[in-house]
XYZ file of C-alpha atoms in Angstrom:
769
model
C -40.766 34.716 -14.097
C -39.241 32.420 -16.659
C -36.449 32.696 -19.182
C -36.524 29.156 -20.537
C -38.769 30.124 -23.429
C -36.659 32.296 -25.683
C -38.879 33.568 -28.488
C -37.039 33.613 -31.796
C -37.919 36.955 -33.366
C -35.927 40.067 -34.325
C -37.611 41.713 -31.328
C -36.254 39.095 -28.959
C -32.874 38.014 -27.715
C -33.516 34.380 -28.574
C -30.212 33.646 -30.287
C -28.010 35.258 -27.692
C -25.577 32.565 -26.580
C -25.427 34.115 -23.125
C -29.155 33.830 -22.566
C -28.885 30.474 -20.857
C -29.747 29.460 -17.331
C -26.613 27.365 -17.121
C -24.129 28.566 -14.552
C -21.723 25.686 -14.098
C -18.261 26.413 -12.746
C -15.725 26.052 -15.571
C -13.671 22.925 -15.170
C -10.459 24.904 -15.589
C -11.182 26.526 -12.250
C -10.285 23.330 -10.459
C -6.662 23.818 -11.526
C -4.567 25.530 -8.854
C -3.268 28.091 -11.305
C -6.815 29.120 -12.158
C -8.238 28.834 -8.669
C -10.324 31.975 -8.087
C -10.756 31.085 -4.403
C -7.054 31.214 -3.613
C -6.259 33.748 -0.896
C -9.946 34.561 -0.550
C -11.577 35.175 2.850
C -13.407 32.494 4.817
C -17.164 32.543 4.665
C -17.876 29.938 7.327
C -19.118 32.635 9.675
C -21.587 33.787 7.079
C -22.761 30.313 6.214
C -23.148 28.550 9.549
C -26.853 28.301 8.862
C -26.249 26.969 5.368
C -24.210 23.964 6.394
C -26.739 23.044 9.062
C -29.190 21.697 6.502
C -29.485 17.910 6.703
C -29.483 17.283 2.946
C -26.397 15.416 1.726
C -23.921 17.386 -0.385
C -23.967 16.967 -4.153
C -22.255 13.819 -5.358
C -20.278 15.590 -8.041
C -17.675 17.767 -6.377
C -13.944 18.188 -6.551
C -11.419 19.642 -4.181
C -8.769 22.242 -4.825
C -6.431 22.925 -1.921
C -9.065 21.547 0.410
C -11.792 23.804 -1.021
C -14.922 22.036 -2.302
C -15.764 23.396 -5.739
C -19.166 22.781 -7.277
C -18.960 20.875 -10.537
C -22.739 20.780 -10.952
C -24.647 23.835 -12.124
C -26.717 25.668 -9.537
C -29.992 25.863 -11.406
C -31.690 28.698 -9.474
C -30.039 31.799 -8.133
C -31.325 32.708 -4.634
C -33.018 35.819 -6.087
C -34.602 34.230 -9.165
C -38.406 34.461 -9.122
C -40.212 31.248 -8.290
C -40.606 28.951 -11.262
C -43.901 27.327 -12.202
C -42.673 24.048 -10.713
C -41.696 25.714 -7.444
C -45.091 27.389 -7.169
C -46.792 24.041 -7.758
C -44.684 22.394 -5.057
C -45.391 25.183 -2.570
C -49.135 25.031 -3.179
C -49.238 21.236 -2.987
C -47.242 21.265 0.254
C -49.594 23.721 1.951
C -52.698 22.008 0.669
C -51.447 18.648 1.949
C -50.890 20.228 5.362
C -54.570 21.083 5.711
C -56.087 19.407 8.764
C -59.284 18.190 7.078
C -60.631 17.800 3.543
C -62.910 20.777 4.203
C -59.953 22.969 5.109
C -58.014 21.858 2.050
C -60.971 22.512 -0.259
C -61.471 25.954 1.245
C -57.910 27.133 0.627
C -57.591 30.022 -1.813
C -54.068 31.028 -2.801
C -53.707 34.793 -2.926
C -49.939 34.997 -3.339
C -46.946 32.693 -3.634
C -43.644 34.535 -3.640
C -39.962 33.865 -3.064
C -38.614 34.300 0.444
C -35.616 36.474 -0.325
C -32.548 35.181 1.519
C -30.198 37.186 3.698
C -27.883 39.508 1.838
C -24.912 37.395 2.901
C -26.387 34.349 1.157
C -26.844 36.401 -2.009
C -23.231 37.537 -1.732
C -22.041 33.952 -1.416
C -24.072 32.887 -4.441
C -22.677 35.723 -6.550
C -19.162 35.149 -5.270
C -18.750 31.415 -5.897
C -21.843 29.735 -7.338
C -22.989 31.862 -10.283
C -21.066 33.591 -13.050
C -19.494 36.054 -13.450
C -18.172 34.859 -10.036
C -17.317 37.801 -7.795
C -15.377 36.632 -4.716
C -14.663 40.273 -3.857
C -18.246 40.551 -2.619
C -17.337 38.740 0.582
C -15.441 40.542 3.342
C -11.786 39.770 3.889
C -10.893 37.937 7.086
C -7.895 36.045 8.354
C -7.412 32.433 7.379
C -8.185 30.476 4.255
C -11.549 30.264 2.557
C -14.080 27.662 3.603
C -16.680 27.347 0.864
C -19.885 25.390 1.589
C -20.763 22.759 -0.968
C -24.266 24.057 -1.590
C -26.605 26.945 -1.029
C -29.562 26.701 1.347
C -32.861 25.502 -0.131
C -35.101 28.155 -1.558
C -38.266 29.048 0.307
C -41.708 30.238 -0.709
C -44.070 32.455 1.222
C -47.787 31.881 0.680
C -50.730 34.079 1.596
C -53.733 31.760 1.887
C -57.351 32.791 2.345
C -59.758 30.231 3.810
C -63.090 30.739 2.133
C -65.027 28.798 4.800
C -63.599 30.467 7.902
C -62.762 33.903 6.406
C -59.244 33.574 7.830
C -55.970 34.689 6.301
C -52.795 32.747 6.981
C -49.146 33.009 6.016
C -47.111 29.884 5.273
C -43.375 29.430 4.758
C -42.434 26.375 2.713
C -38.947 25.065 2.122
C -38.534 23.832 -1.457
C -36.355 20.755 -1.589
C -36.843 18.562 -4.685
C -38.865 20.757 -6.950
C -37.890 18.900 -10.100
C -40.056 15.994 -8.923
C -43.105 18.101 -9.713
C -42.471 17.529 -13.399
C -42.628 13.748 -12.948
C -46.216 13.269 -11.947
C -46.839 16.191 -9.616
C -45.143 14.800 -6.484
C -43.846 17.392 -4.088
C -40.939 17.544 -1.693
C -41.688 20.741 0.117
C -41.575 21.172 3.870
C -43.763 23.525 5.900
C -41.440 25.658 8.030
C -44.113 27.762 9.668
C -47.731 28.825 9.403
C -49.737 31.421 11.261
C -53.186 32.963 11.088
C -53.188 36.748 10.795
C -56.285 38.042 12.611
C -58.525 40.871 11.458
C -57.166 41.329 7.937
C -58.399 40.866 4.396
C -55.877 39.833 1.721
C -55.871 41.290 -1.812
C -58.776 40.569 -4.114
C -58.347 38.099 -6.951
C -59.488 38.079 -10.582
C -61.586 34.965 -9.895
C -63.457 36.871 -7.199
C -64.003 39.795 -9.539
C -65.570 37.527 -12.154
C -67.756 35.792 -9.561
C -68.858 39.142 -8.144
C -69.875 40.387 -11.590
C -71.922 37.233 -12.216
C -73.655 37.452 -8.816
C -74.603 41.098 -9.289
C -75.887 40.599 -12.840
C -78.048 37.646 -11.710
C -79.588 39.570 -8.798
C -83.269 40.255 -9.688
C -83.504 43.714 -8.060
C -80.396 44.752 -9.982
C -81.866 43.560 -13.268
C -85.010 45.545 -12.515
C -82.942 48.639 -11.750
C -81.166 48.277 -15.087
C -84.502 47.897 -16.888
C -85.568 51.242 -15.430
C -82.517 52.654 -17.190
C -83.441 51.006 -20.469
C -81.026 48.055 -20.262
C -82.347 44.514 -20.737
C -79.179 42.872 -22.076
C -76.976 41.923 -19.124
C -74.126 41.148 -21.528
C -73.716 44.909 -21.906
C -73.235 45.435 -18.168
C -69.747 45.730 -16.607
C -69.295 45.262 -12.854
C -65.966 46.428 -11.390
C -65.669 45.009 -7.851
C -63.850 47.750 -5.939
C -62.629 47.086 -2.409
C -64.593 49.016 0.192
C -61.497 50.521 1.785
C -62.170 51.663 5.320
C -64.559 54.503 6.140
C -66.352 53.259 9.281
C -66.747 50.192 11.465
C -69.149 48.730 8.902
C -66.096 48.229 6.645
C -64.214 46.223 9.287
C -62.283 43.183 8.017
C -64.543 40.741 9.878
C -66.312 40.450 6.499
C -64.783 40.367 3.027
C -66.579 43.181 1.225
C -66.776 44.953 -2.113
C -68.795 47.904 -3.373
C -68.912 47.499 -7.143
C -68.981 50.264 -9.718
C -71.345 49.659 -12.618
C -70.853 50.562 -16.284
C -72.785 49.709 -19.423
C -71.586 49.234 -22.978
C -73.628 50.467 -25.922
C -73.015 47.751 -28.504
C -72.984 44.025 -27.906
C -71.211 43.202 -31.169
C -68.166 45.423 -30.595
C -65.519 43.596 -28.526
C -63.545 46.812 -27.958
C -66.568 48.902 -26.986
C -65.571 51.436 -24.341
C -67.948 50.558 -21.525
C -66.412 53.121 -19.180
C -68.146 55.792 -21.302
C -71.473 54.986 -19.635
C -71.271 54.832 -15.827
C -74.387 53.664 -13.999
C -74.956 55.787 -10.903
C -77.597 55.882 -8.188
C -77.339 52.142 -7.393
C -75.841 51.070 -4.057
C -74.545 47.475 -3.811
C -72.611 45.756 -1.015
C -71.275 42.284 -1.800
C -70.086 39.616 0.626
C -67.076 38.337 -1.325
C -66.609 35.353 0.982
C -70.016 33.827 0.298
C -70.739 35.739 -2.928
C -73.987 37.194 -1.642
C -75.614 40.599 -2.017
C -75.767 42.061 1.483
C -77.235 45.440 0.599
C -78.973 46.751 -2.489
C -80.712 50.072 -3.039
C -81.717 51.950 -6.166
C -81.300 55.323 -4.558
C -81.612 57.704 -7.452
C -82.544 57.273 -11.078
C -79.771 59.007 -12.980
C -80.132 58.529 -16.741
C -77.333 56.729 -18.532
C -75.148 59.146 -20.499
C -76.069 59.095 -24.187
C -73.838 57.135 -26.505
C -70.963 59.482 -27.250
C -69.809 59.208 -30.896
C -66.251 59.888 -29.704
C -66.250 57.217 -26.998
C -64.334 54.415 -28.752
C -60.634 54.133 -29.454
C -60.109 51.032 -31.606
C -57.993 51.593 -34.721
C -60.229 51.959 -37.758
C -63.366 52.353 -35.638
C -62.864 55.788 -34.126
C -66.018 57.848 -34.446
C -65.883 61.480 -35.425
C -62.603 61.242 -37.308
C -60.294 59.096 -39.425
C -57.069 57.303 -38.623
C -53.914 59.068 -39.704
C -52.516 57.865 -43.004
C -49.362 59.999 -43.224
C -47.257 58.114 -40.685
C -44.411 56.318 -42.431
C -42.697 53.245 -40.988
C -40.040 53.858 -38.340
C -37.625 50.986 -37.873
C -35.316 50.385 -34.941
C -32.660 47.925 -36.057
C -29.547 46.505 -34.448
C -27.954 44.361 -37.173
C -25.245 43.084 -34.839
C -27.640 42.395 -32.000
C -27.962 44.176 -28.668
C -25.145 45.362 -26.441
C -26.572 43.708 -23.338
C -25.947 40.141 -22.211
C -28.414 37.935 -20.371
C -27.632 34.888 -18.257
C -30.818 33.664 -16.620
C -32.002 36.767 -14.767
C -28.536 38.352 -14.617
C -28.091 41.356 -16.911
C -24.849 42.979 -18.080
C -24.849 46.149 -20.135
C -22.034 48.615 -20.638
C -20.623 48.926 -17.113
C -23.879 48.048 -15.352
C -24.925 44.693 -13.999
C -27.991 43.680 -12.005
C -30.634 40.988 -11.616
C -34.283 41.025 -12.621
C -36.993 39.748 -10.291
C -40.771 39.854 -10.207
C -43.411 39.557 -7.497
C -47.220 39.417 -7.678
C -47.510 42.558 -5.563
C -44.724 44.829 -6.811
C -44.218 43.534 -10.306
C -40.692 44.249 -11.510
C -37.878 44.177 -8.941
C -34.260 45.155 -9.659
C -31.627 43.435 -7.491
C -27.888 43.809 -6.872
C -27.265 46.933 -8.937
C -23.560 47.574 -9.478
C -21.260 49.591 -11.744
C -17.916 48.292 -13.026
C -15.537 51.172 -12.494
C -12.142 50.458 -14.038
C -9.476 49.551 -11.523
C -11.949 49.979 -8.657
C -13.878 47.000 -9.973
C -17.483 46.266 -9.065
C -19.053 49.099 -7.072
C -22.466 48.390 -5.526
C -25.156 51.045 -5.823
C -28.353 49.373 -4.566
C -29.426 45.980 -3.270
C -33.109 46.166 -4.241
C -35.271 48.654 -6.159
C -39.039 48.387 -6.631
C -42.398 50.149 -6.461
C -44.090 48.822 -3.335
C -47.388 50.693 -3.206
C -49.598 53.140 -5.056
C -52.721 55.017 -3.954
C -55.305 56.744 -6.145
C -57.598 59.025 -4.075
C -60.471 60.830 -5.810
C -61.484 64.370 -4.921
C -65.243 64.203 -5.503
C -67.192 64.052 -2.195
C -70.276 62.589 -3.907
C -71.229 58.928 -3.794
C -69.668 56.644 -5.016
C -66.557 58.618 -5.890
C -65.501 59.528 -2.353
C -64.862 55.805 -1.786
C -62.508 55.568 -4.747
C -59.085 55.500 -3.093
C -57.560 52.334 -4.461
C -54.354 50.776 -3.113
C -53.516 49.118 -6.410
C -50.489 47.191 -5.104
C -51.795 46.148 -1.689
C -55.445 45.534 -2.630
C -54.911 44.044 -6.082
C -51.261 43.465 -6.978
C -49.347 45.258 -9.693
C -47.564 42.104 -10.837
C -50.709 39.964 -10.949
C -52.343 42.587 -13.171
C -49.439 42.729 -15.637
C -50.041 41.652 -19.209
C -48.159 40.352 -22.216
C -46.200 42.951 -24.140
C -46.496 43.065 -27.912
C -43.519 42.992 -30.237
C -42.991 46.191 -32.157
C -45.504 48.167 -30.100
C -44.896 48.147 -26.337
C -41.160 47.725 -26.934
C -39.129 48.471 -30.064
C -35.807 47.154 -31.305
C -33.968 44.039 -30.234
C -35.974 42.877 -27.233
C -35.458 40.248 -24.555
C -38.694 39.211 -22.874
C -39.186 37.490 -19.538
C -42.263 35.467 -18.610
C -43.876 35.636 -15.176
C -45.558 32.824 -13.206
C -48.313 33.270 -10.624
C -50.704 31.145 -8.676
C -54.371 31.633 -9.355
C -57.013 31.676 -6.616
C -57.508 27.914 -6.657
C -53.786 27.100 -6.593
C -53.112 26.525 -10.280
C -50.155 28.148 -12.010
C -50.679 30.783 -14.672
C -48.036 32.281 -16.937
C -47.926 35.772 -18.379
C -45.754 35.525 -21.468
C -43.543 38.471 -22.450
C -44.336 40.141 -19.140
C -41.073 42.085 -18.750
C -39.278 43.857 -21.574
C -35.529 44.506 -21.718
C -34.177 46.620 -24.568
C -31.855 49.473 -25.511
C -33.007 52.932 -26.548
C -31.302 55.843 -28.236
C -31.597 58.853 -25.936
C -30.307 61.786 -27.936
C -27.079 63.560 -27.070
C -25.204 62.552 -23.940
C -22.917 65.585 -24.177
C -21.407 67.877 -26.755
C -18.867 70.677 -26.898
C -17.478 72.731 -29.750
C -14.383 74.888 -29.498
C -15.265 78.151 -31.244
C -11.603 78.950 -31.843
C -10.809 75.794 -33.780
C -14.277 74.760 -34.911
C -13.580 71.285 -33.597
C -16.407 69.509 -31.823
C -16.794 66.483 -29.597
C -20.114 64.712 -29.175
C -21.259 61.562 -27.436
C -24.483 59.827 -28.287
C -26.552 58.671 -25.319
C -27.991 55.205 -25.041
C -29.959 53.714 -22.182
C -31.020 50.245 -21.116
C -34.691 49.992 -20.178
C -36.446 47.330 -18.112
C -40.212 47.649 -17.921
C -43.624 46.092 -17.430
C -47.179 47.388 -17.814
C -50.217 46.505 -15.740
C -53.932 47.210 -16.065
C -55.983 47.951 -12.951
C -59.624 48.378 -14.016
C -59.679 51.418 -16.299
C -56.081 52.609 -15.849
C -52.789 51.373 -17.313
C -49.511 51.920 -15.502
C -46.123 51.392 -17.098
C -43.169 51.013 -14.723
C -39.709 51.658 -16.167
C -36.164 51.529 -14.864
C -33.669 53.256 -17.185
C -29.901 52.746 -16.834
C -27.676 55.374 -18.452
C -24.056 55.386 -19.586
C -23.128 58.257 -17.259
C -24.129 56.344 -14.129
C -27.687 57.633 -13.755
C -30.689 55.449 -12.946
C -34.106 56.842 -13.787
C -37.341 55.495 -12.347
C -40.340 56.401 -14.471
C -44.064 55.714 -14.307
C -46.220 56.190 -17.372
C -49.939 56.621 -16.754
C -52.458 56.006 -19.513
C -55.657 54.074 -20.204
C -59.214 55.323 -19.703
C -60.699 57.733 -17.172
C -63.008 56.556 -14.394
C -66.154 58.597 -14.949
C -69.405 59.716 -13.377
C -72.866 60.417 -14.773
C -74.648 63.781 -14.656
C -78.269 64.758 -14.584
C -79.391 66.762 -17.656
C -78.009 70.288 -17.319
C -75.927 69.402 -14.253
C -72.229 70.226 -13.770
C -69.794 69.266 -11.014
C -67.147 71.508 -9.498
C -65.131 68.392 -8.609
C -64.578 67.258 -12.174
C -64.521 68.086 -15.871
C -67.525 67.630 -18.159
C -66.131 65.755 -21.133
C -69.313 64.709 -22.966
C -73.083 65.155 -22.546
C -74.107 63.628 -19.213
C -70.534 62.560 -18.479
C -67.796 63.983 -16.263
C -64.351 62.936 -15.030
C -63.671 63.544 -11.301
C -60.418 65.128 -10.198
C -58.033 62.683 -8.557
C -54.403 62.009 -7.665
C -51.953 59.166 -8.267
C -49.269 58.409 -5.680
C -46.435 55.892 -5.980
C -43.989 54.649 -3.360
C -40.537 53.531 -4.447
C -38.561 51.459 -1.965
C -34.829 51.949 -2.552
C -32.652 49.563 -0.551
C -29.371 51.352 -1.142
C -25.850 49.949 -0.880
C -23.557 52.725 -2.092
C -20.055 51.231 -2.158
C -21.214 48.669 0.446
C -20.733 44.943 0.254
C -23.662 42.804 1.450
C -23.917 42.996 5.211
C -22.071 46.295 5.496
C -23.914 49.259 7.003
C -21.776 52.230 5.995
C -24.339 54.572 4.428
C -25.925 57.796 5.639
C -28.286 60.382 4.124
C -27.739 64.123 3.833
C -30.289 66.678 2.685
C -29.056 69.431 0.384
C -30.752 72.818 0.042
C -29.581 75.810 -1.939
C -29.451 78.906 0.275
C -29.107 82.578 -0.617
C -26.232 84.238 1.211
C -27.283 87.030 3.548
C -26.324 90.533 2.360
C -23.137 91.728 3.997
C -19.404 91.295 3.849
C -19.674 87.872 2.227
C -22.234 89.026 -0.343
C -21.551 92.634 -1.233
C -22.983 92.144 -4.728
C -26.107 90.338 -3.488
C -25.581 87.480 -5.942
C -24.204 84.739 -3.711
C -25.830 81.407 -3.033
C -24.529 78.047 -1.893
C -25.514 74.428 -1.227
C -26.003 73.582 2.438
C -25.919 69.998 3.662
C -27.709 68.579 6.671
C -27.136 65.072 7.990
C -30.390 63.233 8.706
C -29.411 61.522 11.938
C -32.584 59.627 12.851
C -35.843 58.358 11.375
C -38.035 61.136 12.754
C -35.574 63.732 11.519
C -35.634 62.083 8.076
C -39.350 62.616 7.391
C -38.836 65.172 4.637
C -40.697 66.915 1.821
C -39.662 68.170 -1.589
C -38.842 71.853 -1.975
C -38.262 72.911 -5.585
C -37.595 76.504 -4.463
C -34.363 75.357 -2.807
C -33.534 72.614 -5.346
C -33.767 70.144 -2.465
C -32.336 66.674 -2.992
C -30.868 63.918 -0.875
C -27.523 62.122 -1.062
C -26.816 58.596 0.182
C -23.145 58.547 1.133
C -20.670 55.897 2.108
C -19.050 56.847 5.402
C -15.860 54.863 4.725
C -15.068 55.540 1.047
C -13.750 58.760 -0.471
C -13.074 60.018 -3.980
C -9.869 61.641 -5.211
C -10.773 64.992 -3.595
C -11.342 63.374 -0.204
C -15.144 63.657 -0.289
C -17.397 60.770 0.645
C -18.742 58.889 -2.367
C -22.476 59.005 -2.912
C -25.606 58.732 -5.018
C -28.259 61.428 -4.907
C -32.014 61.184 -5.245
C -33.267 64.010 -7.448
C -37.048 64.542 -7.276
C -39.093 65.102 -10.377
C -42.474 66.807 -10.406
C -44.431 65.938 -7.290
C -47.455 66.806 -5.170
C -48.969 66.307 -1.728
C -52.355 64.807 -0.824
C -55.109 67.343 -1.454
C -57.160 66.153 1.486
C -57.890 67.198 5.037
C -55.875 65.650 7.836
C -58.894 63.560 8.862
C -59.451 62.069 5.415
C -60.308 58.398 5.837
C -57.856 57.128 3.226
C -54.982 58.771 5.120
C -55.633 56.387 8.015
C -54.361 53.625 5.755
C -51.930 55.797 3.782
C -50.126 57.821 6.448
C -46.972 57.383 4.358
C -48.364 59.973 1.897
C -47.811 62.735 4.442
C -44.138 63.084 3.475
C -42.188 62.689 0.242
C -39.155 61.039 1.829
C -38.814 58.551 4.643
C -35.585 56.825 5.664
C -35.271 53.643 7.702
C -32.491 51.204 8.527
C -32.871 47.936 6.659
C -35.174 45.402 8.292
C -36.223 42.428 6.106
C -39.818 42.433 7.356
C -40.387 46.133 6.656
C -41.523 45.939 3.055
C -45.007 47.488 2.660
C -45.363 51.160 3.683
C -49.058 50.776 4.528
C -48.762 47.340 6.089
C -49.119 44.063 4.260
C -52.936 44.079 4.227
C -54.286 47.595 3.558
C -57.639 46.190 2.359
C -60.341 47.163 4.903
C -57.588 48.086 7.354
C -58.955 50.163 10.272
C -55.641 50.785 12.001
C -54.100 54.240 12.034
C -50.516 54.623 10.843
C -49.688 50.975 10.305
C -46.506 50.404 8.377
C -43.955 53.069 7.633
C -45.447 55.784 9.866
C -45.317 53.345 12.792
C -41.837 51.958 12.132
C -40.171 55.368 12.209
C -41.538 56.046 15.695
C -38.666 53.898 16.939
C -36.468 56.790 15.806
C -33.577 54.498 14.983
C -30.183 55.982 14.212
C -29.263 56.665 10.576
C -25.799 58.154 11.047
C -24.203 54.960 9.753
C -26.624 52.267 8.681
C -27.892 49.954 5.976
C -30.119 52.629 4.443
C -33.563 52.200 2.861
C -35.128 55.213 1.141
C -38.890 55.417 0.693
C -39.681 58.033 -1.921
C -43.329 59.068 -2.361
C -44.203 60.900 -5.568
C -47.367 61.638 -7.435
C -49.389 63.795 -9.756
C -52.704 65.629 -9.560
C -54.955 64.856 -12.501
C -57.471 67.502 -13.514
C -58.981 65.818 -16.588
C -59.123 67.619 -19.935
C -61.350 67.146 -22.942
C -58.218 65.834 -24.646
C -58.099 62.959 -22.136
C -61.206 61.448 -23.734
C -61.743 58.721 -24.908
C -58.130 57.789 -24.170
C -55.753 59.392 -21.723
C -52.414 60.111 -23.435
C -49.381 59.050 -21.430
C -48.379 61.180 -18.462
C -44.862 60.656 -17.103
C -43.554 61.140 -13.594
C -40.517 59.798 -11.772
C -37.165 60.602 -10.223
C -33.430 60.150 -10.731
C -30.655 58.405 -8.855
C -27.460 60.193 -9.907
C -23.817 59.676 -8.963
C -22.594 62.470 -6.698
C -18.900 62.291 -6.032
C -19.124 58.591 -6.816
C -16.799 58.786 -9.825
C -13.554 60.728 -10.054
C -14.697 62.162 -13.389
C -17.643 61.803 -15.741
C -18.190 58.302 -17.127
C -19.408 60.072 -20.270
C -15.808 60.486 -21.421
C -15.621 56.706 -21.791
C -18.525 56.569 -24.264
C -17.104 56.665 -27.828
C -19.050 58.423 -30.565
C -20.918 56.078 -32.855
C -19.760 56.146 -36.458
C -23.285 55.567 -37.717
C -24.575 58.431 -35.592
C -21.855 60.781 -36.790
C -22.060 60.026 -40.499
C -23.237 63.095 -42.432
C -23.718 61.787 -45.942
C -25.855 64.760 -47.006
C -22.801 67.002 -46.721
C -20.263 64.489 -47.974
C -18.656 64.190 -44.568
C -17.704 60.767 -43.252
C -17.804 59.695 -39.658
C -14.050 59.261 -39.684
C -13.556 62.848 -40.871
C -15.811 64.146 -38.125
C -13.938 62.145 -35.529
C -10.692 63.607 -36.867
C -12.040 67.116 -36.464
C -13.124 67.919 -40.028
C -16.335 69.952 -39.620
C -18.639 70.849 -42.504
C -19.328 74.552 -42.952
C -23.022 74.675 -43.782
């Protein structure tokens, strides 16, 4: 992800003076009176590994009371996404390490991503190397501070597929002099490690999808099968190369396989023709994606193509069967004084929140180092890392080919790699700051998605209001939220991922589902009990969408501290008797989740069940432990038998909540390579069998949530947005509501229609309507 290109539009934060990557230490800090390191704790214990690097220290340094202070800007924060230059260096380093020219030519680069450093290294960077400089992040110890002169080199992790040998390998590359890549392509990377991972298939790539479509459309038996359905023009045919998943030993990862779904457009001269309106069924194809060969082909059943539906298209001005609305007047979102947030590289400050933005090819948007500035208590950490790490879409139709449709859109494809550019004034409104994202393509080149992540403020109605009926005086606070988002397209579906930060300390995670339904064809007069008929010869199968949020919490914990625990809260009805003589009593009961197996939990809306992450060492003014609670939204469970094949790979769907102690390698709940994965319970369901203690730990929450989609006629030809998500809310974290600190906005309070000014309203003058 890049921030160097600041687009100069009213929808972009291009003129914000804080939107620079520069993070040099102010020269005044070298003066003893302004020394922020004075009386700070030593960090030599944390940084023994840092100083072991053989590179010489920077030439430009100064010393204050024996403390080396960096006078040169640190150009990349340890959590910044890899730049285009860094990706190029990593790829060139790995390619150069190939043993033979054949090996080097066969390398296909599936993923290049930052190796995230230890939390202590991040703390050091935030404490002394990058503004706003937060030395309080480091623990206090005896003795004076010893500050290393530089941070350790950044590292990249590469997933490489060898097209000749059908092997997958993982490489770790240390990035040393990345800037040299801009002076002729020379690299100064160093291979730290490499290993072959046996019996796996890495995610599919867009290049493979395009090659698969071309191979299928050039296959003579396929062309003949399409002619039997009245299609001669192969330009009308769409081939979606779906992963085979794992249903039997024939799907084993010894071969790289795809079973494409076929669709056919109606018009060749309409670039926005909805090809998903005409699924081609009855054709079985198995493609060897390694060698791009058709392994199996069978025209099993001649099912007529659905007739061209006059309501199938969705392009503005071209919708059939109706007219575009003409009574919608312009709606403008303006901020004449600019936004309230500040951006420095990937560091965001808004109201009392601050955090960092990251991006990976698999997860897409990542939120790091979330903290709240709480008056005299200063910076209070809430979470170290928040992201969506997996999603699964199982279909409920047992007929071929739909029973195979159980996509792992993160693990098999990559949410970040399927992100797209956001449009000004449409995807995001108001004063917008965009971030670009950089990825490697299959052959090792670097591609950039411009305007990939959107950062903007939104009005969110009333935060709170109260009117005293005796005096007629009212108090009201307007709510505003900061939203960070990206949108990706996986075949026919669009998914929008949003993180909302609120003024009262809440964080909302939201997924918006839209796009186009994945459909099936029907014989004349046929209906299916496993779907909805939405047009003649066309039906939409029932299916579910599941998402997994990984929440690396740090409630009131500095990096490296492990002082969190999780309690489950249920509302219970008091038993009739002496304590409940009126039969109206109920109460909240807490249960400490002491171990991983005990912490495999499910939602229960009947008891208002939620979970609280608490700090075991910090209390509020009433003596209660401070915490943040996870409040479920609408949710569901897999509607499948216990022996369903997709649950072999997605055992994590069996519970809504899992809790583990932090382990850096435990990142993907279904394992890193779910594609064609035959193993039962790999990933999260296996890790928790260790039954590690959670009574006081560095806590990671894994929240699984989803929705069941029974398609409607109104979901055709486009599926209006469906929203699901959850909340992280302060629970005993603050001594009183942060909402009292949010002043009413004069512009929001102005009531010109009644001749009442904002100042009068603030002074308690209320209009009698």
